[in-house]
């Protein structure tokens, strides 16, 4: 196993991690500020990808497609917040899970009704396709480097929004004491809709960015949603910083685990069995990581202490 | 649902006739990621039933959502309360393993339009289980044979870690004469293959074989095309079927894949099938649709000879496989799996549509190796 391969795999892990972060950031904000478990977050990811594929198909412009993904997902998010989610804030988590699970089914079948059951085409634009050679002779796809950059920029922007702006102060205040900030004259309903729309837009962006290298199909959001939940549990619920660190940890563990565990087993097993056992264990690696973190810190890495 | 209503309407009309009713239960994947495959099997199947003009057949269609537990519940419901005579439809091998042994043990017939796990072809074979598509290994064995003829000597191979994935790599290794540069099992449903592609790049292979059905294949091919690795790729038809080629786009052009069916196989049944499928559904059929169509026609041919209630006679009629297949000649081996020719196809572009063209024969009259273990 060469150093080059290891560096390339670390880049892959980072890229996977920052995309997970886009999903997890919205999820953790919504859970932290509103106390709501939103299973339909994966549907917003799918909506972003489908909006991007439709617009890219009609106009041929990837930038417009990304803009459409952001806008459509944000609007869809704001709409479901105002019609469905708003009724769930005071309710038990079980009601929230049931209602948002229903939303998954509605969005999946709605998308199938609109676009059909076959996957849609969304490709990387020409100016971002193909590999570039990094220092040290590593060949790496330019698009994946772009994803890392976009993810880091969004992360930075989100941090600035939360820490440096008035809306950010209100969001943080809402997390700590929602009655008090309502009493101080902040329109809490508008704030909640806004937070939900920001989370939705981030999920939509992730869906569109990832959709270009994967397949745009109904149900694409659910596997990512599960990982995003693992990320926010590891990072500590409600913490953007936690979501960032958690996402990178999960991305790296998943990618590197998939490579090194089979290699490790090959040291003392015959290759066929080693790949099978190694792969099986690698798919558990992030859950093992989650349990270890929870044993060490029951509220996650950056979660509020009870 | 429309089809279901039509079948029910046909049932109402036929109520006065003297025919005995035949009830067929179809459990297939109609929602979620793998829905395209199930929809093709269903549409191909229902096309054949409609074309037969028979009004004494009722088809009950249910969606398994690609979940083994749901498939098992549906099978129980179909056997116990719907009282179907024949079951069919399952796409995925892990679901097939959960359902087929139990329904055949209850005396029902099961005809597989897709999944053909090795466990059910060898010691686990059953007199009431017929596979109309292929044994899982077949198309992969053909890919291995094609790789030999193309002069590849060092392949990197990958497949998801589930029964059909293990069968796939076993099948390829059985016929491929060269060395393996690497062998990787991915997760079922995995969408990012950056890590595997990096391993391919570092492995020094001269060719890549992969089995990644449905959306997994789309993701892999797009990422592979973008990675700058330009080794030739071979695979079974499952990542190059009509339903997903349009989503892969240029990344698939020129890739050689192996299939027991293609739309340009030259026989009257196939020509009529391709034309009527396009007329009915407004899209080109895939190999899954052809498998659904053949399954229905096999059932129809057996019903012409015997009633399902006479299980021994019906089984003999199925075994005779006396129907016009879209693949031309069709016959069953001793374990009720097809013995058939498997072709090498190349992905081409016809106008704006990506599709496949046969470029040669990969394996002729291929049976499966598990038949010898089957005692029935």
XYZ file of C-alpha atoms in Angstrom:
682
model
C 0.000 0.000 0.000
C 1.685 3.174 -1.220
C 1.639 6.599 0.408
C -0.011 8.021 -2.710
C -2.933 5.627 -2.349
C -3.317 6.518 1.314
C -3.325 10.258 0.553
C -5.895 9.725 -2.185
C -8.089 7.750 0.209
C -7.809 10.477 2.840
C -8.995 12.993 0.227
C -11.900 10.668 -0.591
C -12.779 10.458 3.085
C -12.633 14.254 3.412
C -14.864 14.720 0.383
C -17.408 12.250 1.719
C -17.189 13.965 5.103
C -17.865 17.508 3.885
C -20.885 16.334 1.865
C -22.202 14.598 4.980
C -21.634 17.841 6.817
C -23.985 19.711 4.476
C -26.703 17.205 5.358
C -25.901 17.005 9.046
C -25.643 20.797 9.533
C -29.302 21.331 8.637
C -30.406 18.336 10.648
C -28.552 19.380 13.771
C -29.712 23.032 13.510
C -33.338 21.938 13.223
C -32.991 19.503 16.097
C -31.043 21.961 18.242
C -33.248 25.005 17.698
C -36.680 23.443 17.395
C -36.221 20.123 19.145
C -37.600 18.392 16.072
C -36.533 15.043 14.620
C -36.871 15.561 10.888
C -36.732 12.250 9.024
C -37.815 14.052 5.841
C -34.403 15.741 5.604
C -33.324 13.026 3.145
C -36.288 13.899 0.931
C -35.025 17.491 0.708
C -31.670 16.098 -0.446
C -33.525 14.152 -3.145
C -35.582 17.207 -4.117
C -32.379 19.212 -4.596
C -30.922 16.523 -6.853
C -34.085 16.208 -8.946
C -34.454 19.987 -9.273
C -30.837 20.207 -10.420
C -31.231 17.345 -12.909
C -34.406 18.888 -14.353
C -32.891 22.358 -14.715
C -29.576 21.031 -16.059
C -31.530 18.986 -18.591
C -33.535 22.006 -19.717
C -30.821 24.680 -19.729
C -27.533 22.779 -19.843
C -26.087 25.034 -17.134
C -24.674 23.457 -13.993
C -24.570 26.745 -12.088
C -28.244 27.369 -12.783
C -28.933 23.772 -11.737
C -27.232 24.356 -8.371
C -29.148 27.606 -7.887
C -32.380 25.763 -8.658
C -31.495 23.004 -6.195
C -30.889 25.560 -3.435
C -34.070 27.507 -4.215
C -36.419 24.562 -4.716
C -35.195 22.762 -1.596
C -35.452 25.956 0.488
C -38.990 26.612 -0.760
C -40.017 22.985 -0.196
C -38.508 23.216 3.296
C -40.324 26.462 4.116
C -43.607 25.044 2.807
C -43.478 21.841 4.825
C -42.432 23.829 7.899
C -45.484 26.083 7.578
C -47.981 23.346 6.737
C -46.851 20.277 8.697
C -43.800 20.760 10.884
C -45.175 23.787 12.729
C -47.871 21.605 14.302
C -45.294 19.200 15.674
C -43.097 21.408 17.895
C -45.019 20.793 21.090
C -45.583 17.109 20.335
C -43.686 14.027 21.490
C -40.759 12.780 19.401
C -42.782 9.746 18.337
C -45.417 11.966 16.675
C -42.653 13.883 14.913
C -41.080 10.676 13.652
C -44.437 9.391 12.375
C -45.345 12.652 10.639
C -41.946 13.191 9.017
C -41.808 9.530 7.983
C -45.123 10.100 6.232
C -43.504 13.051 4.466
C -40.745 10.741 3.152
C -43.379 8.480 1.584
C -45.310 11.426 0.146
C -42.193 13.004 -1.358
C -40.884 9.701 -2.743
C -44.134 8.748 -4.439
C -44.720 12.359 -5.542
C -41.301 12.446 -7.189
C -41.940 9.094 -8.841
C -45.262 10.424 -10.145
C -43.581 13.531 -11.562
C -40.342 12.069 -12.922
C -41.007 8.333 -13.282
C -39.173 5.391 -11.712
C -36.036 5.458 -13.786
C -32.960 7.368 -12.617
C -32.345 10.830 -14.065
C -29.221 12.051 -15.796
C -27.126 14.757 -14.173
C -23.507 15.086 -15.152
C -20.464 17.037 -14.084
C -19.951 20.166 -16.247
C -17.040 19.917 -18.701
C -14.968 22.543 -16.920
C -14.953 20.451 -13.731
C -14.586 16.989 -15.225
C -11.504 14.874 -15.459
C -8.583 14.437 -13.080
C -5.930 16.964 -12.062
C -2.428 16.107 -10.937
C -1.684 17.198 -7.389
C 1.806 17.807 -5.997
C 3.423 14.428 -5.466
C 1.905 13.003 -8.633
C -1.497 12.109 -7.248
C -4.215 12.077 -9.886
C -7.459 13.225 -8.361
C -10.819 14.183 -9.920
C -11.186 17.963 -10.075
C -14.876 17.706 -9.256
C -14.194 16.001 -5.932
C -11.659 18.693 -5.036
C -14.341 21.249 -5.849
C -16.757 19.427 -3.543
C -14.242 19.618 -0.698
C -13.770 23.348 -1.331
C -17.515 24.051 -1.553
C -18.170 22.075 1.610
C -15.479 23.939 3.549
C -16.723 27.320 2.255
C -20.307 26.520 3.241
C -19.067 25.410 6.640
C -17.196 28.694 7.067
C -20.228 30.681 5.895
C -22.478 28.856 8.324
C -20.079 29.469 11.185
C -20.018 33.206 10.301
C -23.811 33.262 10.108
C -24.248 31.653 13.517
C -21.425 33.432 15.350
C -21.248 36.819 13.671
C -24.737 37.942 12.644
C -27.892 39.064 14.370
C -29.872 36.121 12.977
C -27.172 33.861 14.337
C -27.597 35.351 17.797
C -31.340 34.753 17.599
C -30.820 31.169 16.456
C -28.433 30.479 19.339
C -30.812 32.163 21.750
C -33.681 30.079 20.397
C -31.650 26.984 21.115
C -31.217 27.951 24.761
C -34.576 29.422 25.691
C -37.335 29.786 23.181
C -39.897 31.420 25.542
C -37.451 34.110 26.518
C -36.551 35.209 23.008
C -40.223 35.188 22.014
C -40.844 37.464 24.989
C -38.060 39.759 23.785
C -40.032 40.453 20.612
C -38.322 38.084 18.145
C -40.807 36.572 15.703
C -40.110 32.976 16.626
C -42.368 31.526 13.915
C -40.473 33.354 11.200
C -37.158 32.365 12.763
C -38.143 28.695 12.770
C -39.252 28.828 9.124
C -35.946 30.489 8.250
C -33.838 27.906 10.080
C -35.794 25.117 8.444
C -35.357 26.665 4.994
C -31.577 27.079 5.543
C -31.292 23.443 6.586
C -33.365 22.363 3.598
C -31.296 24.454 1.176
C -28.064 22.875 2.466
C -29.525 19.393 2.021
C -30.696 20.326 -1.483
C -27.235 21.640 -2.353
C -25.629 18.421 -1.137
C -28.111 16.398 -3.189
C -27.350 18.332 -6.363
C -23.565 18.255 -5.879
C -23.494 14.552 -5.092
C -26.174 13.760 -7.702
C -23.748 14.710 -10.453
C -21.415 11.825 -9.575
C -24.037 9.383 -8.335
C -27.456 8.404 -9.546
C -30.397 10.762 -9.207
C -33.190 8.446 -8.156
C -36.132 8.146 -5.815
C -35.028 7.069 -2.345
C -31.465 8.401 -2.719
C -31.798 10.479 0.454
C -32.528 7.814 3.047
C -29.121 6.095 3.226
C -27.476 9.525 3.611
C -30.003 10.487 6.261
C -28.983 7.553 8.443
C -25.326 8.589 8.196
C -26.271 12.201 8.948
C -27.970 11.049 12.145
C -24.843 9.130 13.124
C -22.856 12.312 12.480
C -24.987 14.519 14.705
C -25.085 11.947 17.482
C -21.282 11.754 17.399
C -20.874 15.523 17.127
C -23.407 16.393 19.822
C -26.939 17.385 18.896
C -27.397 21.058 18.027
C -23.711 21.815 17.538
C -22.568 22.961 14.073
C -18.937 22.493 15.113
C -19.817 18.997 16.306
C -21.530 18.234 13.014
C -18.410 19.324 11.144
C -15.976 17.248 13.197
C -18.426 14.330 13.313
C -18.928 14.395 9.538
C -15.179 14.324 8.869
C -14.721 11.493 11.397
C -17.499 9.431 9.824
C -16.287 10.159 6.274
C -12.718 9.158 7.077
C -13.664 6.109 9.156
C -16.005 4.801 6.486
C -13.581 5.303 3.600
C -10.384 4.196 5.308
C -12.131 1.328 7.117
C -13.324 -0.025 3.779
C -9.730 -0.082 2.509
C -7.654 -1.109 5.457
C -9.813 -3.674 7.256
C -9.826 -6.148 4.330
C -6.034 -5.619 4.017
C -5.644 -6.253 7.725
C -7.590 -9.512 7.537
C -5.492 -10.628 4.578
C -2.524 -10.865 6.938
C -3.988 -13.970 8.548
C -6.825 -15.181 6.295
C -7.081 -16.312 2.699
C -7.914 -13.350 0.391
C -11.521 -14.209 -0.554
C -12.663 -14.695 3.024
C -10.602 -11.693 4.157
C -12.334 -9.317 1.746
C -15.728 -10.598 2.809
C -15.067 -10.388 6.543
C -13.206 -7.094 6.178
C -16.001 -5.503 4.159
C -18.626 -6.715 6.583
C -16.715 -5.251 9.509
C -15.996 -2.026 7.587
C -19.702 -1.395 7.135
C -20.035 -1.549 10.916
C -17.041 0.686 11.576
C -18.941 3.976 11.867
C -21.429 2.475 14.307
C -18.591 1.130 16.407
C -17.095 4.636 16.314
C -20.447 6.058 17.419
C -20.711 3.660 20.364
C -17.162 4.428 21.464
C -17.803 8.176 21.350
C -21.044 7.743 23.294
C -19.343 5.667 25.978
C -16.669 8.340 26.340
C -19.046 11.326 26.033
C -22.728 10.402 26.324
C -23.897 13.718 24.818
C -21.535 13.583 21.849
C -18.242 15.407 21.274
C -19.636 18.933 21.511
C -23.073 18.313 22.975
C -24.407 20.377 25.857
C -23.716 18.728 29.216
C -26.866 17.646 30.990
C -53.010 -0.848 -10.230
C -54.607 -0.268 -13.611
C -53.463 -3.696 -14.666
C -54.887 -5.147 -11.515
C -58.274 -3.578 -12.193
C -58.198 -4.873 -15.733
C -57.438 -8.327 -14.491
C -60.294 -8.050 -12.016
C -62.616 -6.774 -14.742
C -61.564 -9.668 -16.919
C -62.325 -11.929 -14.006
C -65.839 -10.494 -13.678
C -66.469 -10.959 -17.399
C -65.164 -14.470 -17.335
C -67.261 -15.459 -14.357
C -69.791 -17.185 -16.549
C -67.221 -19.194 -18.466
C -66.428 -22.737 -17.541
C -62.661 -22.172 -17.170
C -61.029 -22.881 -13.890
C -59.402 -19.731 -12.522
C -55.644 -19.491 -12.293
C -54.353 -17.030 -9.767
C -50.788 -15.725 -10.064
C -49.127 -13.749 -7.291
C -46.405 -11.315 -8.298
C -44.130 -9.948 -5.569
C -41.722 -7.440 -7.031
C -39.956 -4.142 -6.327
C -42.140 -1.216 -7.390
C -40.931 1.550 -5.081
C -37.577 2.793 -3.816
C -34.181 2.537 -5.480
C -34.648 -0.714 -7.394
C -38.135 0.058 -8.682
C -37.140 0.300 -12.359
C -36.307 -3.417 -12.447
C -39.565 -4.554 -10.892
C -41.628 -2.257 -13.082
C -39.972 -3.693 -16.196
C -40.604 -7.284 -15.086
C -44.222 -6.453 -14.283
C -44.825 -4.611 -17.553
C -43.247 -7.389 -19.636
C -45.258 -10.003 -17.749
C -48.573 -8.184 -18.073
C -47.957 -7.523 -21.773
C -47.767 -11.269 -22.410
C -50.889 -11.943 -20.313
C -52.812 -9.271 -22.220
C -51.630 -10.524 -25.597
C -52.769 -14.035 -24.728
C -56.331 -12.736 -24.533
C -57.102 -15.199 -21.741
C -59.674 -14.024 -19.242
C -59.262 -16.847 -16.747
C -55.980 -15.607 -15.282
C -55.844 -13.218 -12.387
C -52.576 -11.544 -11.460
C -52.197 -10.095 -7.972
C -49.309 -7.598 -7.882
C -47.654 -6.412 -4.669
C -44.643 -4.206 -3.926
C -41.879 -5.720 -1.737
C -39.998 -2.383 -1.433
C -36.778 -4.429 -1.806
C -37.155 -5.547 1.817
C -36.903 -9.255 2.681
C -39.292 -9.013 5.650
C -42.001 -7.391 3.532
C -41.522 -9.969 0.772
C -42.018 -12.760 3.319
C -45.212 -11.150 4.660
C -46.555 -10.707 1.127
C -45.762 -14.310 0.245
C -47.581 -15.541 3.363
C -50.566 -13.375 2.509
C -50.641 -14.571 -1.089
C -50.381 -18.232 -0.165
C -52.715 -18.224 2.827
C -55.418 -15.653 2.134
C -55.236 -14.920 -1.600
C -54.714 -18.615 -2.321
C -52.596 -18.063 -5.423
C -51.452 -21.068 -7.463
C -48.204 -19.661 -8.828
C -45.809 -17.038 -7.472
C -43.298 -14.983 -9.404
C -41.698 -11.534 -9.627
C -38.837 -11.290 -7.118
C -35.860 -9.285 -8.369
C -33.261 -9.546 -5.606
C -31.489 -12.716 -4.522
C -31.642 -11.968 -0.807
C -35.423 -11.624 -1.071
C -35.604 -14.756 -3.219
C -33.753 -16.727 -0.524
C -36.251 -15.519 2.071
C -39.364 -16.418 0.073
C -38.828 -19.235 -2.418
C -37.906 -22.196 -0.152
C -40.947 -21.576 2.017
C -43.510 -21.207 -0.810
C -42.261 -24.229 -2.748
C -42.349 -26.259 0.463
C -46.028 -25.328 0.722
C -46.649 -26.925 -2.674
C -46.864 -23.728 -4.713
C -45.041 -23.148 -7.975
C -42.467 -20.372 -8.107
C -41.113 -19.067 -11.426
C -38.252 -16.627 -11.060
C -38.134 -13.849 -13.659
C -34.789 -12.591 -12.320
C -32.981 -13.726 -9.168
C -31.165 -17.071 -9.490
C -29.102 -17.573 -6.322
C -26.670 -20.511 -6.396
C -28.153 -21.960 -3.206
C -31.410 -22.696 -5.059
C -29.714 -24.171 -8.128
C -27.732 -26.878 -6.354
C -28.652 -28.772 -3.204
C -31.480 -26.364 -2.459
C -33.246 -26.955 -5.784
C -36.931 -27.861 -5.741
C -39.218 -29.519 -8.260
C -41.662 -26.598 -8.060
C -39.019 -23.893 -8.546
C -38.188 -22.786 -12.084
C -35.822 -20.010 -13.079
C -36.697 -18.431 -16.419
C -33.890 -15.837 -16.389
C -30.523 -17.372 -15.509
C -28.546 -18.846 -12.651
C -26.811 -15.824 -11.066
C -23.330 -16.972 -12.138
C -24.150 -17.257 -15.864
C -23.707 -13.715 -17.105
C -20.558 -13.306 -15.036
C -19.069 -16.537 -16.406
C -19.750 -15.096 -19.833
C -17.974 -11.881 -18.845
C -14.945 -13.936 -17.767
C -14.994 -15.799 -21.082
C -15.234 -12.518 -22.968
C -12.296 -11.096 -20.974
C -10.189 -14.109 -22.042
C -11.072 -13.594 -25.681
C -10.293 -9.881 -25.435
C -6.841 -10.782 -24.152
C -7.131 -9.414 -20.614
C -4.831 -11.129 -18.159
C -5.070 -9.176 -14.903
C -8.525 -8.099 -13.707
C -9.679 -6.038 -10.772
C -13.119 -7.356 -9.730
C -15.789 -5.874 -7.486
C -19.374 -6.593 -6.439
C -21.685 -5.828 -3.502
C -21.537 -8.085 -0.480
C -24.788 -10.099 -0.858
C -25.668 -13.501 -2.371
C -25.811 -12.333 -6.006
C -22.586 -10.336 -5.560
C -20.736 -13.391 -4.245
C -22.165 -15.481 -7.109
C -20.984 -12.798 -9.536
C -17.333 -12.862 -8.489
C -17.390 -16.669 -8.242
C -18.814 -16.840 -11.769
C -16.208 -14.507 -13.244
C -13.331 -16.295 -11.536
C -14.610 -19.645 -12.812
C -14.089 -18.766 -16.474
C -11.455 -16.011 -16.343
C -8.049 -17.493 -17.063
C -5.906 -14.535 -15.985
C -4.712 -13.220 -12.620
C -6.691 -11.084 -10.194
C -5.194 -7.680 -9.422
C -7.717 -7.201 -6.650
C -11.053 -8.453 -5.357
C -13.364 -6.117 -3.473
C -16.796 -6.470 -1.901
C -18.685 -3.178 -1.606
C -21.758 -2.447 0.475
C -25.157 -3.146 -1.060
C -26.631 0.216 -2.012
C -23.257 2.001 -1.864
C -23.224 5.184 -3.936
C -19.647 6.425 -3.682
C -16.864 4.394 -5.259
C -13.965 6.832 -4.914
C -12.140 4.485 -2.559
C -12.521 1.473 -4.848
C -11.477 3.482 -7.913
C -8.327 4.583 -6.101
C -7.575 0.921 -5.385
C -8.116 0.084 -9.065
C -5.694 2.839 -10.043
C -3.040 1.517 -7.676
C -3.578 -2.158 -8.491
C -1.817 -2.385 -11.850
C -4.772 -4.237 -13.412
C -5.342 -4.324 -17.180
C -9.149 -4.609 -16.955
C -12.018 -4.121 -14.522
C -14.971 -6.426 -13.969
C -17.857 -5.151 -11.898
C -21.339 -6.294 -10.964
C -23.287 -3.343 -9.562
C -26.976 -3.515 -10.503
C -29.278 -0.490 -10.743
C -28.251 2.864 -9.287
C -24.977 1.481 -7.912
C -23.745 0.928 -11.468
C -24.744 4.437 -12.533
C -22.717 5.934 -9.702
C -19.714 3.724 -10.371
C -19.583 4.372 -14.114
C -19.926 8.146 -13.784
C -17.228 8.309 -11.131
C -14.992 5.909 -13.042
C -15.257 7.990 -16.230
C -14.319 11.099 -14.256
C -11.398 9.522 -12.405
C -8.976 9.412 -15.320
C -8.518 5.638 -14.959
C -8.954 4.359 -18.503
C -8.749 0.574 -18.151
C -11.353 -1.338 -20.169
C -14.451 -2.351 -18.225
C -16.533 -5.500 -18.619
C -19.658 -6.404 -16.722
C -22.940 -8.244 -16.873
C -25.942 -6.524 -18.482
C -27.314 -5.376 -15.117
C -25.501 -2.044 -15.144
C -26.215 -1.464 -18.820
C -29.916 -2.174 -19.146
C -32.241 0.098 -21.043
C -33.639 1.683 -17.874
C -30.366 3.080 -16.567
C -28.233 3.726 -19.656
C -29.822 7.141 -20.184
C -28.819 8.135 -16.649
C -25.215 6.992 -17.157
C -24.846 8.868 -20.445
C -21.578 8.992 -22.368
C -19.700 7.289 -19.525
C -21.070 3.922 -20.699
C -20.390 4.278 -24.431
C -18.379 1.415 -25.865
C -18.455 -0.722 -22.701
C -18.845 -4.437 -23.389
C -21.412 -6.280 -21.282
C -22.877 -9.770 -21.334
C -26.553 -10.636 -21.641
C -28.784 -13.540 -22.585
C -31.093 -11.104 -24.365
C -30.894 -7.989 -26.480
C -33.417 -6.156 -28.571
C -31.614 -7.077 -31.793
C -31.735 -10.877 -31.305
C -33.188 -11.918 -34.604
C -36.387 -13.925 -34.209
C -40.066 -13.068 -34.847
C -41.100 -13.348 -31.166
C -38.453 -10.859 -30.104
C -39.236 -8.400 -32.894
C -42.931 -8.498 -32.002
C -42.111 -8.155 -28.292
C -39.877 -5.095 -28.767
C -42.442 -3.420 -31.002
C -45.492 -4.119 -28.847
C -43.663 -3.189 -25.636
C -42.702 0.172 -27.125
C -46.232 0.738 -28.385
C -47.768 -0.126 -25.002
C -45.380 1.659 -22.631
C -43.590 4.234 -24.796
C -40.058 3.066 -23.951
C -37.604 0.416 -25.107
C -37.761 -2.871 -23.185
C -34.862 -3.965 -20.953
C -33.632 -7.492 -20.343
C -35.800 -7.510 -17.190
C -38.876 -6.814 -19.319
C -37.917 -9.682 -21.651
C -37.569 -11.984 -18.636
C -41.026 -10.985 -17.354
C -42.461 -11.548 -20.834
C -40.852 -14.988 -21.150
C -41.988 -15.994 -17.647
C -45.605 -15.166 -18.468
C -45.427 -16.996 -21.796
C -43.937 -20.062 -20.125
C -46.837 -20.102 -17.642
C -49.342 -19.626 -20.465
C -47.807 -22.472 -22.479
C -48.057 -24.794 -19.493
C -51.646 -23.749 -18.749
C -52.573 -24.705 -22.313
C -51.500 -28.245 -21.541
C -52.483 -28.809 -17.942
C -54.290 -27.283 -14.994
C -52.258 -26.048 -12.039
C -54.339 -28.254 -9.739
C -52.794 -31.262 -11.487
C -49.354 -30.411 -10.144
C -47.442 -33.273 -11.788
C -48.822 -32.601 -15.258
C -48.347 -28.838 -14.864
C -44.746 -29.332 -13.746
C -44.056 -31.532 -16.770
C -45.584 -28.862 -19.018
C -43.344 -26.191 -17.480
C -40.299 -28.416 -17.805
C -40.996 -28.887 -21.523
C -40.681 -25.076 -21.939
C -42.798 -25.280 -25.067
C -43.126 -21.558 -25.770
C -41.670 -18.948 -28.109
C -38.984 -17.164 -26.139
C -37.642 -13.725 -26.974
C -34.212 -15.416 -26.793
C -35.043 -17.920 -29.536
C -34.419 -21.503 -28.391
C -35.176 -22.040 -24.733
C -34.695 -25.149 -22.646
C -34.312 -26.048 -18.995
C -31.471 -28.028 -17.467
C -32.118 -30.788 -14.890
C -32.303 -28.231 -12.063
C -34.942 -26.090 -13.843
C -32.494 -23.356 -14.782
C -32.041 -22.306 -18.414
C -29.371 -23.674 -20.718
C -28.788 -20.774 -23.038
C -26.471 -18.730 -25.193
C -25.024 -15.586 -23.670
C -23.971 -12.726 -25.896
C -21.460 -9.913 -25.612
C -23.068 -6.522 -26.253
C -21.601 -3.088 -26.692
C -23.207 0.166 -25.567
C -23.958 2.412 -28.547
C -25.960 5.545 -29.211
C -28.905 5.351 -31.623
C -29.934 8.916 -32.318
C -30.359 10.345 -28.819
C -30.939 7.025 -27.114
C -28.231 4.912 -25.517
C -28.757 1.218 -26.137
C -26.907 -2.074 -26.744
C -25.833 -3.950 -29.849
C -24.743 -7.589 -29.960
C -21.107 -7.908 -31.045
C -20.570 -11.614 -30.532
C -21.316 -14.743 -28.565
C -19.612 -15.053 -25.177
C -20.748 -18.554 -24.215
C -22.885 -21.018 -26.093
C -25.417 -23.370 -24.461
C -24.227 -22.421 -21.028
C -25.662 -24.445 -18.164
C -24.732 -23.848 -14.528
C -22.245 -25.795 -12.455
C -24.638 -26.348 -9.569
C -26.964 -28.638 -11.583
C -24.879 -31.665 -10.601
C -25.670 -31.111 -6.898
C -29.394 -30.948 -7.510
C -31.363 -34.042 -6.543
C -35.045 -33.787 -7.247
